[in-house]
CSV table of N, CA and C in Angstrom, one decimal:
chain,number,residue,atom,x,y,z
A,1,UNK,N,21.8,-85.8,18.6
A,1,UNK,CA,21.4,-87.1,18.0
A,1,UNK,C,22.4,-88.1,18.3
A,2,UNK,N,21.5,-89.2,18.0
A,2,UNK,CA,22.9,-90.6,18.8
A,2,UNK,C,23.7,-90.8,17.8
A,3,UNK,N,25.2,-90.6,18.7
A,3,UNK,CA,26.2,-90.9,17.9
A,3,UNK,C,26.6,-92.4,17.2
A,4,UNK,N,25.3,-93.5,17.3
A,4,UNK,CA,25.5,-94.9,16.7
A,4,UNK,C,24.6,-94.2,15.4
A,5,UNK,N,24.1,-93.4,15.4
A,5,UNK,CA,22.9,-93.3,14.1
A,5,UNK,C,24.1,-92.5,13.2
A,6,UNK,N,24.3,-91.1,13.7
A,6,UNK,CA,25.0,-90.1,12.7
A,6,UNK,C,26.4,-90.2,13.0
A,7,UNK,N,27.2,-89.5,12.7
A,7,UNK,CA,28.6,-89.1,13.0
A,7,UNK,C,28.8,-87.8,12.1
A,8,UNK,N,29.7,-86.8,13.0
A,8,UNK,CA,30.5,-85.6,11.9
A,8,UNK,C,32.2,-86.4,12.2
A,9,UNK,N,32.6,-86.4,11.1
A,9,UNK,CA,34.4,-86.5,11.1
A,9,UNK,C,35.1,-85.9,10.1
A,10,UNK,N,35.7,-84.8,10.3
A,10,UNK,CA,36.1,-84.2,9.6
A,10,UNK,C,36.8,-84.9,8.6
A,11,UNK,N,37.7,-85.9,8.5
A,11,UNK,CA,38.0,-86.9,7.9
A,11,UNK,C,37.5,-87.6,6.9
A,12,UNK,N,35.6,-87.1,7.2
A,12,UNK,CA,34.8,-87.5,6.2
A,12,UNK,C,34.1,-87.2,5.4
A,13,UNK,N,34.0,-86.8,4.3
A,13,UNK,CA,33.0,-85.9,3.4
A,13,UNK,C,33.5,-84.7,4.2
A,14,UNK,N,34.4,-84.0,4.2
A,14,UNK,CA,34.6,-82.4,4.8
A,14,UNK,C,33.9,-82.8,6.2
A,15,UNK,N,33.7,-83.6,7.1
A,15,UNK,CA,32.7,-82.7,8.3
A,15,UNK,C,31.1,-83.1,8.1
A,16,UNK,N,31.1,-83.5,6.8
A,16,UNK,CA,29.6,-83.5,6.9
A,16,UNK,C,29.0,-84.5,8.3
A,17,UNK,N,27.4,-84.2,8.2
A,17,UNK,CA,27.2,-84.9,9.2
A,17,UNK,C,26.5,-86.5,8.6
A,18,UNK,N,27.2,-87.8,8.5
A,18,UNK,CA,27.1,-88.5,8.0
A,18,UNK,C,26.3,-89.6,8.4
A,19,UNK,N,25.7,-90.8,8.0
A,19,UNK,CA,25.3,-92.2,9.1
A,19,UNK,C,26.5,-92.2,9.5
A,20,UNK,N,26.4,-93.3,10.4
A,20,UNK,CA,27.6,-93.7,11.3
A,20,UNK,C,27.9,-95.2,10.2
A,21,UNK,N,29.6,-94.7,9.9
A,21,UNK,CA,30.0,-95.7,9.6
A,21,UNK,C,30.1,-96.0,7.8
A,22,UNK,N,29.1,-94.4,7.3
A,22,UNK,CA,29.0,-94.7,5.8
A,22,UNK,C,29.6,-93.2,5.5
A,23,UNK,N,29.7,-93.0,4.1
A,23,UNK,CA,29.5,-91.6,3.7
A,23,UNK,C,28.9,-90.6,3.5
A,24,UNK,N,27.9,-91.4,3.7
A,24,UNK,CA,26.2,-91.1,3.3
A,24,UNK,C,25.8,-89.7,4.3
A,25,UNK,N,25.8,-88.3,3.9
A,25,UNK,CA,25.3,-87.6,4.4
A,25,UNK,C,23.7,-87.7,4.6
A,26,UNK,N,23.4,-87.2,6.0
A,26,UNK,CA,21.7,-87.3,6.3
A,26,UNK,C,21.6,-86.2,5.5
A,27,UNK,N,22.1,-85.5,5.3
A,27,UNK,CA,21.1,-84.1,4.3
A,27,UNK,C,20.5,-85.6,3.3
A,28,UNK,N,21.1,-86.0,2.6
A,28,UNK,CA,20.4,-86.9,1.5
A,28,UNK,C,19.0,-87.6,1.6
A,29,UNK,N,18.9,-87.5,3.0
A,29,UNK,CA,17.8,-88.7,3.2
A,29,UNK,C,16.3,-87.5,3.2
A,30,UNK,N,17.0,-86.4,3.8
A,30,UNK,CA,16.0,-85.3,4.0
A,30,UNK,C,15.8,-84.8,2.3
A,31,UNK,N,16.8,-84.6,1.6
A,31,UNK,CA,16.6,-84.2,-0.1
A,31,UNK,C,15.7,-85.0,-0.3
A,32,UNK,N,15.5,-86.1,-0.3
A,32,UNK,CA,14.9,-87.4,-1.6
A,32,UNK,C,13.7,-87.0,-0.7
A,33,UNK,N,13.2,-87.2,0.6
A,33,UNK,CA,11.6,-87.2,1.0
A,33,UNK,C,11.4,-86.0,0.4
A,34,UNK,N,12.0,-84.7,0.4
A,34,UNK,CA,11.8,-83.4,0.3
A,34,UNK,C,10.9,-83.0,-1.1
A,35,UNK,N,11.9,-84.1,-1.7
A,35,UNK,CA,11.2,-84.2,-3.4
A,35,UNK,C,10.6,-85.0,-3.7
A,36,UNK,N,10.8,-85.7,-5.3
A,36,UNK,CA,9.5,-86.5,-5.3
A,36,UNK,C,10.0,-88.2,-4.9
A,37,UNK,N,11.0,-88.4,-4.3
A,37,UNK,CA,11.6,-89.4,-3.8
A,37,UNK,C,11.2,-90.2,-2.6
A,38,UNK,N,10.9,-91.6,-2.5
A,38,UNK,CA,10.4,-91.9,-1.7
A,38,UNK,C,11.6,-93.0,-0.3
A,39,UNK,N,11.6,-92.9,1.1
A,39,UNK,CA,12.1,-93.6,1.9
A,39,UNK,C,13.0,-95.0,0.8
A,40,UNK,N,12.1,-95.8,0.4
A,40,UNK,CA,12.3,-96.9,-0.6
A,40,UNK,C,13.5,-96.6,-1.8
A,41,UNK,N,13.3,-95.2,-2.4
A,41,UNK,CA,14.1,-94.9,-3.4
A,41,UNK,C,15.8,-94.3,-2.4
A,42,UNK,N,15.5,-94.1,-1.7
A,42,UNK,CA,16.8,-93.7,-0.8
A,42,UNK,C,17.5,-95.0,-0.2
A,43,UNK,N,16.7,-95.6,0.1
A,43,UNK,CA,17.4,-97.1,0.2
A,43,UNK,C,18.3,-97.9,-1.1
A,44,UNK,N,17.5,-97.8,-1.8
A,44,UNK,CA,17.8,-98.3,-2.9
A,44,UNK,C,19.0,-97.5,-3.6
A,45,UNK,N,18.8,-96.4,-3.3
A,45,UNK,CA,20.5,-95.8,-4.3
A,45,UNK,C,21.6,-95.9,-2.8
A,46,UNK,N,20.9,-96.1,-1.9
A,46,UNK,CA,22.2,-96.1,-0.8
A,46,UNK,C,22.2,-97.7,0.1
A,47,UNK,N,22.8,-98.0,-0.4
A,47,UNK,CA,22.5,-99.5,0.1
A,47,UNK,C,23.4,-99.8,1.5
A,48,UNK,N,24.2,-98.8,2.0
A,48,UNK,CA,24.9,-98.8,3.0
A,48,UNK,C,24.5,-98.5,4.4
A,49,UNK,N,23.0,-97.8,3.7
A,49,UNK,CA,21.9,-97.4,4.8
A,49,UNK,C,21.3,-97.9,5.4
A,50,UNK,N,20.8,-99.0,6.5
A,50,UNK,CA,20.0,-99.5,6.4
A,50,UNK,C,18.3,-98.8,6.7
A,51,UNK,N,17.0,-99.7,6.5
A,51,UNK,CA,16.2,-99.0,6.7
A,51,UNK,C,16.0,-98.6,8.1
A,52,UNK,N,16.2,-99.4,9.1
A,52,UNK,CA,16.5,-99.1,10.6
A,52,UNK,C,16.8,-97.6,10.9
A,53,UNK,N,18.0,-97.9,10.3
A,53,UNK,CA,19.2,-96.8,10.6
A,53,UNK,C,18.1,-95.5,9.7
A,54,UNK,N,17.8,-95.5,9.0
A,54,UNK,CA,17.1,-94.5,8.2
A,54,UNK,C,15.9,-93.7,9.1
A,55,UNK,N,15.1,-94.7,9.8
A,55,UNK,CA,13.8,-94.3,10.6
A,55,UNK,C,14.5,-93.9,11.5
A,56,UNK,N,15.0,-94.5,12.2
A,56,UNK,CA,15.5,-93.8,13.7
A,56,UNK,C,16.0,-92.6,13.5
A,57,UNK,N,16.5,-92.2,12.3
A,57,UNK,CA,17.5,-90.5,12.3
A,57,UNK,C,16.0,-89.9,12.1
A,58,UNK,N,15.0,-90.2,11.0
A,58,UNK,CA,13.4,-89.6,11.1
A,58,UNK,C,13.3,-89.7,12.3
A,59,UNK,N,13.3,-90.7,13.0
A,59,UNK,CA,12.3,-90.0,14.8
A,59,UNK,C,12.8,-89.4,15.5
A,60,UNK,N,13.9,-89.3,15.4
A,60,UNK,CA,14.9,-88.5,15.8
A,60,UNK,C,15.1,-87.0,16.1
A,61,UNK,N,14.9,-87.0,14.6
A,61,UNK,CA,14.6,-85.4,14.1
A,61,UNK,C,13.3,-85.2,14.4
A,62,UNK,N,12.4,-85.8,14.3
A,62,UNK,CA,10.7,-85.3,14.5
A,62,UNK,C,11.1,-84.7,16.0
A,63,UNK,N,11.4,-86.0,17.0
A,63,UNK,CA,11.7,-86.0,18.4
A,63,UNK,C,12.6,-84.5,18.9
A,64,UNK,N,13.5,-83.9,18.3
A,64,UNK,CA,14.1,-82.7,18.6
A,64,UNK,C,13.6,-81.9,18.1
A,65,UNK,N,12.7,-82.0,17.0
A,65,UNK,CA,11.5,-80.8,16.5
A,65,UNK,C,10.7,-80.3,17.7
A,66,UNK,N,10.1,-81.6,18.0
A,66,UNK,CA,9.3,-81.8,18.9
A,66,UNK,C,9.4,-80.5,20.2
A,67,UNK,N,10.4,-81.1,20.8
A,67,UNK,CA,11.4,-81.1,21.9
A,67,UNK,C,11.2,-79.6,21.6
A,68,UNK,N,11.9,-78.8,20.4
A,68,UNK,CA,11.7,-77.2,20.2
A,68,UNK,C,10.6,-76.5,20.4
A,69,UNK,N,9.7,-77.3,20.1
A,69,UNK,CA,8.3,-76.6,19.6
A,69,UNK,C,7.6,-75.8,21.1
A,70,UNK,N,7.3,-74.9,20.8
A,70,UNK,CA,6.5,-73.8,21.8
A,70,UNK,C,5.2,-75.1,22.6
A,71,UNK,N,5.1,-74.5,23.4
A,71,UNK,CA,4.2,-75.5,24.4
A,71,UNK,C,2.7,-74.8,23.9
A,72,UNK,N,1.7,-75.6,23.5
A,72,UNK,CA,0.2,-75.1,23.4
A,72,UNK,C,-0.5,-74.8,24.8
Protein backbone atom coordinates (compact mmCIF):
# COMPACT_ATOMS: atom_id res chain seq x y z
CA UNK A 1 0.00 0.00 0.00
CA UNK A 2 1.23 3.72 -0.65
CA UNK A 3 3.40 4.81 1.80
CA UNK A 4 1.67 8.67 1.58
CA UNK A 5 -1.70 6.83 2.74
CA UNK A 6 -0.31 4.24 5.60
CA UNK A 7 2.89 4.10 7.46
CA UNK A 8 4.32 1.22 10.15
CA UNK A 9 6.98 3.06 12.59
CA UNK A 10 7.83 1.34 15.26
CA UNK A 11 8.13 4.57 17.10
CA UNK A 12 4.46 4.62 16.67
CA UNK A 13 1.68 2.94 18.35
CA UNK A 14 4.23 -0.23 18.76
CA UNK A 15 4.48 -0.74 14.86
CA UNK A 16 1.08 -0.53 14.20
CA UNK A 17 0.19 0.11 10.71
CA UNK A 18 -1.05 3.69 10.93
CA UNK A 19 -2.36 6.74 8.26
CA UNK A 20 0.54 8.53 7.44
CA UNK A 21 1.29 11.17 9.64
CA UNK A 22 -1.44 10.36 12.43
CA UNK A 23 -1.83 7.63 15.14
CA UNK A 24 -4.71 6.45 13.80
CA UNK A 25 -4.41 2.73 13.15
CA UNK A 26 -6.22 1.54 9.74
CA UNK A 27 -7.46 -1.58 11.79
CA UNK A 28 -9.90 1.36 13.13
CA UNK A 29 -11.36 2.27 9.98
CA UNK A 30 -11.97 -1.49 9.05
CA UNK A 31 -13.52 -1.98 12.99
CA UNK A 32 -16.19 0.93 12.72
CA UNK A 33 -17.48 -0.26 8.89
CA UNK A 34 -17.22 -3.86 10.30
CA UNK A 35 -19.83 -2.79 12.92
CA UNK A 36 -22.58 -0.78 13.15
CA UNK A 37 -20.39 2.32 12.33
CA UNK A 38 -20.57 4.23 9.48
CA UNK A 39 -17.41 5.94 7.02
CA UNK A 40 -18.99 9.46 8.51
CA UNK A 41 -18.87 8.17 12.17
CA UNK A 42 -15.02 7.30 11.72
CA UNK A 43 -14.44 10.73 10.55
CA UNK A 44 -15.92 12.26 13.02
CA UNK A 45 -14.18 10.51 16.10
CA UNK A 46 -10.91 10.82 14.06
CA UNK A 47 -10.65 14.17 12.79
CA UNK A 48 -6.93 13.72 11.80
CA UNK A 49 -8.21 11.52 9.00
CA UNK A 50 -9.15 12.96 6.26
CA UNK A 51 -12.08 11.57 4.10
CA UNK A 52 -9.60 11.37 1.05
CA UNK A 53 -7.14 9.67 2.87
CA UNK A 54 -9.86 7.31 4.31
CA UNK A 55 -11.24 6.07 0.67
CA UNK A 56 -8.03 5.72 -0.94
CA UNK A 57 -6.79 3.07 1.93
CA UNK A 58 -10.72 1.38 0.94
CA UNK A 59 -9.56 1.16 -2.73
CA UNK A 60 -6.65 0.15 -1.92
CA UNK A 61 -7.47 -2.72 -0.01
CA UNK A 62 -10.44 -3.70 -2.36
CA UNK A 63 -7.59 -3.21 -5.23
CA UNK A 64 -5.03 -5.87 -3.42
CA UNK A 65 -8.15 -8.12 -2.66
CA UNK A 66 -8.77 -7.86 -6.01
CA UNK A 67 -5.25 -8.44 -7.22
CA UNK A 68 -5.40 -11.92 -4.87
CA UNK A 69 -8.53 -13.24 -6.06
CA UNK A 70 -8.39 -16.51 -8.21
CA UNK A 71 -9.09 -15.72 -11.90
CA UNK A 72 -12.82 -16.82 -13.13
Amino acid sequence: MDSALVKRDPEIMHGTLCFTGTRVPVKNLFDYLEGSSSLEGFLEDFPSVSRERAVAVLEAARESLAADAPAA
